Coordinates of C-alpha atoms in Angstrom, one line a residue:
M691 CA 25.1 15.2 3.0
T692 CA 25.6 16.4 -0.3
E693 CA 26.0 12.9 -1.6
L694 CA 22.7 12.4 -0.1
I695 CA 21.2 15.0 -1.9
H696 CA 21.9 14.0 -5.3
Q697 CA 21.3 10.6 -4.9
L698 CA 17.9 11.9 -4.0
F699 CA 16.8 14.9 -5.7
V700 CA 18.5 14.7 -8.9
P701 CA 16.7 11.8 -12.1
S702 CA 20.4 9.9 -11.9
G703 CA 20.5 9.0 -8.6
I704 CA 19.5 5.5 -7.1
L705 CA 16.6 7.3 -5.3
F706 CA 15.2 9.9 -7.3
Y707 CA 12.9 7.1 -9.1
P708 CA 12.0 5.4 -5.8
L709 CA 11.7 8.6 -4.0
L710 CA 10.1 9.6 -6.8
I711 CA 7.7 6.4 -6.2
G712 CA 7.4 6.7 -2.5
L713 CA 5.4 10.4 -2.4
L714 CA 3.4 10.4 -5.5
G715 CA 1.5 6.5 -3.9
S716 CA 2.4 8.3 -0.2
I717 CA -1.5 10.2 -1.5
S718 CA -2.9 7.2 -2.9
F719 CA -1.6 5.7 0.8
G720 CA -3.1 8.4 2.2
I721 CA -6.3 8.4 0.2
I722 CA -7.1 4.2 0.1
G723 CA -5.3 3.7 3.0
S724 CA -7.9 5.9 4.7
Y725 CA -11.1 4.2 3.1
T726 CA -9.7 0.7 4.0
V727 CA -9.4 1.5 7.6
V728 CA -12.5 3.4 8.4
R729 CA -13.9 0.2 6.2
H730 CA -12.1 -2.6 8.6
V731 CA -10.8 -4.4 5.4
S732 CA -7.1 -4.0 6.4
Y733 CA -6.8 -8.4 6.6
A734 CA -8.5 -8.1 3.3
A735 CA -5.3 -5.9 1.8
H736 CA -3.2 -7.9 4.1
G737 CA -4.1 -10.9 1.3
I738 CA -4.4 -9.0 -1.5
S739 CA -0.5 -7.5 -0.7
H740 CA 0.7 -11.3 -0.1
A741 CA -1.0 -12.9 -4.0
V742 CA 0.7 -9.5 -5.6
L743 CA 3.9 -12.4 -5.4
L744 CA 2.0 -14.3 -7.7
G745 CA 2.2 -12.1 -10.4
I746 CA 5.8 -11.0 -9.9
G747 CA 7.1 -14.6 -10.1
G748 CA 5.0 -15.8 -12.8
T749 CA 6.1 -12.4 -14.9
L750 CA 10.0 -13.4 -14.3
F751 CA 8.5 -17.4 -14.7
L752 CA 7.0 -16.6 -18.1
N753 CA 10.1 -13.3 -19.5
H754 CA 12.3 -15.8 -18.9
F755 CA 10.7 -18.8 -20.6
F756 CA 9.1 -17.0 -23.7
G757 CA 11.4 -14.7 -24.3
W758 CA 9.2 -11.4 -23.6
S759 CA 9.5 -8.2 -21.5
F760 CA 6.8 -7.6 -19.5
S761 CA 7.3 -5.6 -16.3
P762 CA 6.4 -7.6 -13.0
V763 CA 4.5 -4.4 -11.8
A764 CA 2.1 -4.7 -14.8
G765 CA 1.8 -8.7 -13.9
A766 CA 1.4 -7.6 -10.3
V767 CA -1.2 -5.8 -10.9
L768 CA -3.0 -8.3 -12.8
V769 CA -3.0 -10.9 -10.2
A770 CA -4.0 -7.8 -7.7
L771 CA -7.2 -7.3 -8.7
A772 CA -7.6 -11.0 -9.2
A773 CA -7.6 -11.0 -6.0
A774 CA -9.4 -7.9 -4.9
W775 CA -12.6 -9.4 -6.9
I776 CA -12.1 -12.9 -5.5
I777 CA -12.0 -11.6 -1.9
G778 CA -14.6 -8.8 -2.3
S779 CA -17.1 -11.4 -3.7
S780 CA -16.1 -13.6 -1.0
T781 CA -16.7 -10.9 1.2
L782 CA -20.4 -9.8 -0.1
Y783 CA -22.3 -13.3 -0.6
A784 CA -19.9 -15.5 1.7
S785 CA -19.5 -13.0 4.8
H786 CA -18.9 -16.9 6.9
R787 CA -15.8 -17.7 4.2
A788 CA -14.5 -14.6 3.8
D789 CA -11.7 -14.9 6.5
S790 CA -11.1 -18.8 5.1
V791 CA -11.1 -17.7 1.5
I792 CA -8.4 -14.2 1.8
S793 CA -5.6 -16.4 3.8
A794 CA -5.9 -19.1 0.9
V795 CA -5.1 -16.5 -1.7
M796 CA -2.9 -15.5 0.1
V797 CA -1.1 -18.6 1.3
M798 CA -2.0 -20.2 -2.7
G799 CA -0.7 -16.3 -4.6
M800 CA 2.8 -16.5 -2.0
S801 CA 3.0 -20.0 -2.5
G802 CA 2.8 -19.7 -6.4
G803 CA 5.7 -17.1 -6.8
L804 CA 8.1 -18.7 -4.7
L805 CA 7.4 -21.7 -6.6
F806 CA 8.2 -19.5 -9.5
L807 CA 11.0 -17.3 -8.0
A808 CA 12.8 -20.6 -7.4
K809 CA 12.4 -22.1 -11.1
T810 CA 13.2 -18.0 -12.9
P811 CA 17.7 -18.5 -12.7
G812 CA 19.5 -15.2 -13.2
Y813 CA 16.6 -13.3 -11.0
F814 CA 17.0 -11.5 -8.1
E815 CA 16.2 -13.0 -5.0
P816 CA 13.5 -13.6 -3.1
M817 CA 13.7 -11.2 0.2
S818 CA 13.9 -8.3 -2.1
V819 CA 10.8 -8.7 -3.4
L820 CA 9.0 -9.6 -0.1
F821 CA 11.4 -7.1 2.0
G822 CA 11.6 -4.4 -1.1
D823 CA 15.1 -3.5 -3.4
I824 CA 15.4 0.4 -4.5
L825 CA 17.5 -1.2 -6.9
L826 CA 14.5 -2.9 -8.4
V827 CA 13.2 -0.2 -8.9
S828 CA 13.3 1.6 -13.1
R829 CA 12.4 4.0 -15.1
S830 CA 10.0 2.7 -17.2
D831 CA 8.3 0.9 -14.0
A832 CA 8.2 4.5 -12.4
G833 CA 6.2 5.6 -15.4
L834 CA 4.2 3.2 -15.3
V835 CA 3.5 3.3 -11.9
G836 CA 3.5 6.9 -11.3
V837 CA 0.0 6.4 -14.0
F838 CA -1.8 3.1 -11.8
N839 CA -0.9 6.7 -8.9
L840 CA -3.2 8.8 -10.8
L841 CA -5.6 6.5 -11.6
V842 CA -6.7 5.5 -8.2
I843 CA -6.8 9.5 -6.9
L844 CA -8.7 10.3 -9.3
T845 CA -11.1 7.5 -9.1
G846 CA -10.8 7.7 -4.5
V847 CA -10.9 12.1 -4.3
V848 CA -14.3 12.1 -7.9
F849 CA -16.1 9.2 -6.1
Y850 CA -15.5 10.5 -2.6
R851 CA -18.8 11.3 -1.6
R852 CA -20.0 6.7 -3.0
L853 CA -17.3 5.2 -0.9
Q854 CA -17.4 7.2 2.3
M855 CA -21.0 6.1 2.2
I856 CA -20.5 2.7 1.7
C857 CA -17.5 2.9 4.2
F858 CA -20.1 3.8 6.8
D859 CA -23.6 3.0 6.3
E860 CA -24.5 0.7 3.4
E861 CA -27.8 0.7 4.1
F862 CA -28.2 4.3 4.0
A863 CA -26.1 4.4 0.8
R864 CA -28.4 1.3 -0.2
L865 CA -31.4 3.7 0.2
R866 CA -29.8 5.7 -2.0
G867 CA -29.0 4.1 -5.2
I868 CA -26.2 2.4 -4.7
R869 CA -24.4 -0.9 -6.1
V870 CA -22.8 -1.2 -2.7
E871 CA -21.9 -4.5 -3.9
F872 CA -19.9 -2.7 -7.3
W873 CA -18.0 0.3 -5.3
F874 CA -16.4 -1.8 -2.1
V875 CA -14.9 -4.2 -5.0
L876 CA -14.0 -1.5 -7.0
L877 CA -12.6 -0.6 -3.5
L878 CA -10.0 -2.9 -3.2
S879 CA -9.6 -3.2 -6.4
M880 CA -8.0 0.4 -5.9
V881 CA -6.7 -1.1 -2.9
A882 CA -4.9 -3.5 -4.9
I883 CA -3.0 -1.2 -7.2
T884 CA -2.1 1.1 -4.6
I885 CA -0.2 -2.1 -2.9
V886 CA 1.3 -2.9 -6.5
T887 CA 2.5 0.6 -6.3
M888 CA 4.2 1.0 -4.0
M889 CA 6.1 -3.4 -3.6
Q890 CA 9.7 -2.0 -5.3
V891 CA 10.4 -0.5 -2.4
I892 CA 8.2 -1.3 1.0
G893 CA 8.4 -4.9 0.0
I894 CA 5.0 -6.5 -0.5
V895 CA 5.7 -8.3 3.1
L896 CA 5.8 -5.0 4.7
V897 CA 3.4 -2.3 2.3
I898 CA 0.2 -2.9 4.9
A899 CA 2.2 -1.7 7.3
L900 CA 2.2 1.7 5.4
L901 CA -1.2 1.3 3.8
T902 CA -2.9 1.7 7.7
L903 CA 0.1 2.9 10.8
P904 CA 0.0 7.3 9.0
V905 CA -4.1 6.7 8.8
M906 CA -4.2 4.9 12.6
T907 CA -1.5 7.3 13.6
A908 CA -4.3 10.5 11.8
L909 CA -7.4 9.0 13.6
R910 CA -5.7 10.4 16.3
F911 CA -5.8 13.4 15.8
M912 CA -8.4 14.5 13.1
N913 CA -11.9 13.3 12.1
R914 CA -12.7 13.9 9.1
L915 CA -12.7 11.5 6.6
W916 CA -10.6 13.9 4.5
H917 CA -8.3 15.5 7.1
V918 CA -7.7 11.4 7.7
M919 CA -6.7 11.5 4.3
L920 CA -4.2 14.7 3.8
L921 CA -2.7 14.2 7.4
S922 CA -1.8 10.6 6.5
S923 CA -0.6 10.9 2.8
A924 CA 1.7 13.6 4.3
I925 CA 3.0 11.2 7.3
C926 CA 3.0 8.5 4.2
A927 CA 5.5 11.0 2.5
V928 CA 7.6 12.2 4.6
C929 CA 8.6 8.2 7.2
V930 CA 9.1 7.3 2.8
L931 CA 11.6 10.6 2.8
A932 CA 13.2 10.3 6.3
G933 CA 13.1 5.8 5.4
L934 CA 15.0 6.9 2.0
A935 CA 17.1 9.2 3.2
L936 CA 18.1 7.2 6.2
S937 CA 18.5 3.3 4.7
Y938 CA 21.3 5.1 1.9
Q939 CA 22.8 6.9 4.3
L940 CA 22.9 3.2 6.9
D941 CA 23.3 0.2 4.2
L942 CA 19.8 -0.6 5.5
P943 CA 16.8 -1.6 3.7
S944 CA 14.5 0.7 2.0
G945 CA 11.2 -1.1 3.5
P946 CA 12.0 -2.0 7.3
V947 CA 13.5 1.4 7.7
I948 CA 10.5 3.6 6.6
V949 CA 7.9 1.3 8.2
L950 CA 10.0 1.4 11.6
L951 CA 9.3 5.5 11.2
A952 CA 5.9 5.1 11.0
G953 CA 5.5 2.6 13.9
A954 CA 7.8 5.2 15.7
G955 CA 4.9 7.5 15.1
Y956 CA 2.4 5.6 15.3
L957 CA 3.7 5.3 18.8
V958 CA 4.6 7.9 19.2
S959 CA 0.6 9.6 18.1
L960 CA -0.8 7.1 21.5
C961 CA 1.7 8.6 23.5
C962 CA 0.7 12.1 23.2
T963 CA -3.1 11.1 23.1
A964 CA -2.9 9.9 26.0
C965 CA -0.5 12.2 27.7
S966 CA -3.1 14.9 26.6
K967 CA -5.9 13.2 28.4
G968 CA -4.5 12.5 31.9
M969 CA -2.6 16.2 32.1
P970 CA -6.1 17.5 35.1
A971 CA -7.5 20.5 33.7
G972 CA -6.1 24.4 34.6
R973 CA -6.5 25.8 38.1
H974 CA -8.3 29.2 38.1
H975 CA -7.2 31.6 40.7

């Protein structure tokens, strides 16, 4: 137990920076995940998360062959933002083709990323990128991810009213003079950055689950959007902390363990609400 605490909370520990990224990311996931679920753009987020692999693989490929030293996180952010713009534009202006565009962005991003990784000798296996690897988290990456997290959190909080309106009632937002198209693309851009912030701990395949499951759990108990944000952030943080601890103790990949805990929490919430609705009213004497 002492060793686990040291690994988690001491800067020299192997779990310290993954935990730091995870806790900061939990706030972003709670805020942006709430917007994502209530706006019903989970599939768009799914497409963005898979397209990120192109940015990672492409950056590593260019670093190797040109001697550059760019962080894969920076490449992932650029590709994620490009994917968000493409998906957002297709959803707004060609909604009948949006699903096809999302699918195309997703498979082309993954395929291109895997090809780049296959042609980049001496780097980590694709499985580490797909499902997370805490050994990939460096101090410099933690700093970069921290900046992105703060940017997302500030945007989500400062523009809460506008984002809330476009999530619940676009027509009312238009009547109020809000540029729905701009704010929708901005929302997807924040989703893109949020996904990148947690990809090293969770992996790009499973990151979408952590973006939605804590929010779906919180929605079982909360009605107000900002209440959902707070509760889902707390749930996400608990899952990250417990998941990292369990994965270290049991020698398991961190991503699947964290997501399984989030999924278990959602199933428990379903059972709790089902039982509470099924309980008969108390007898009066």
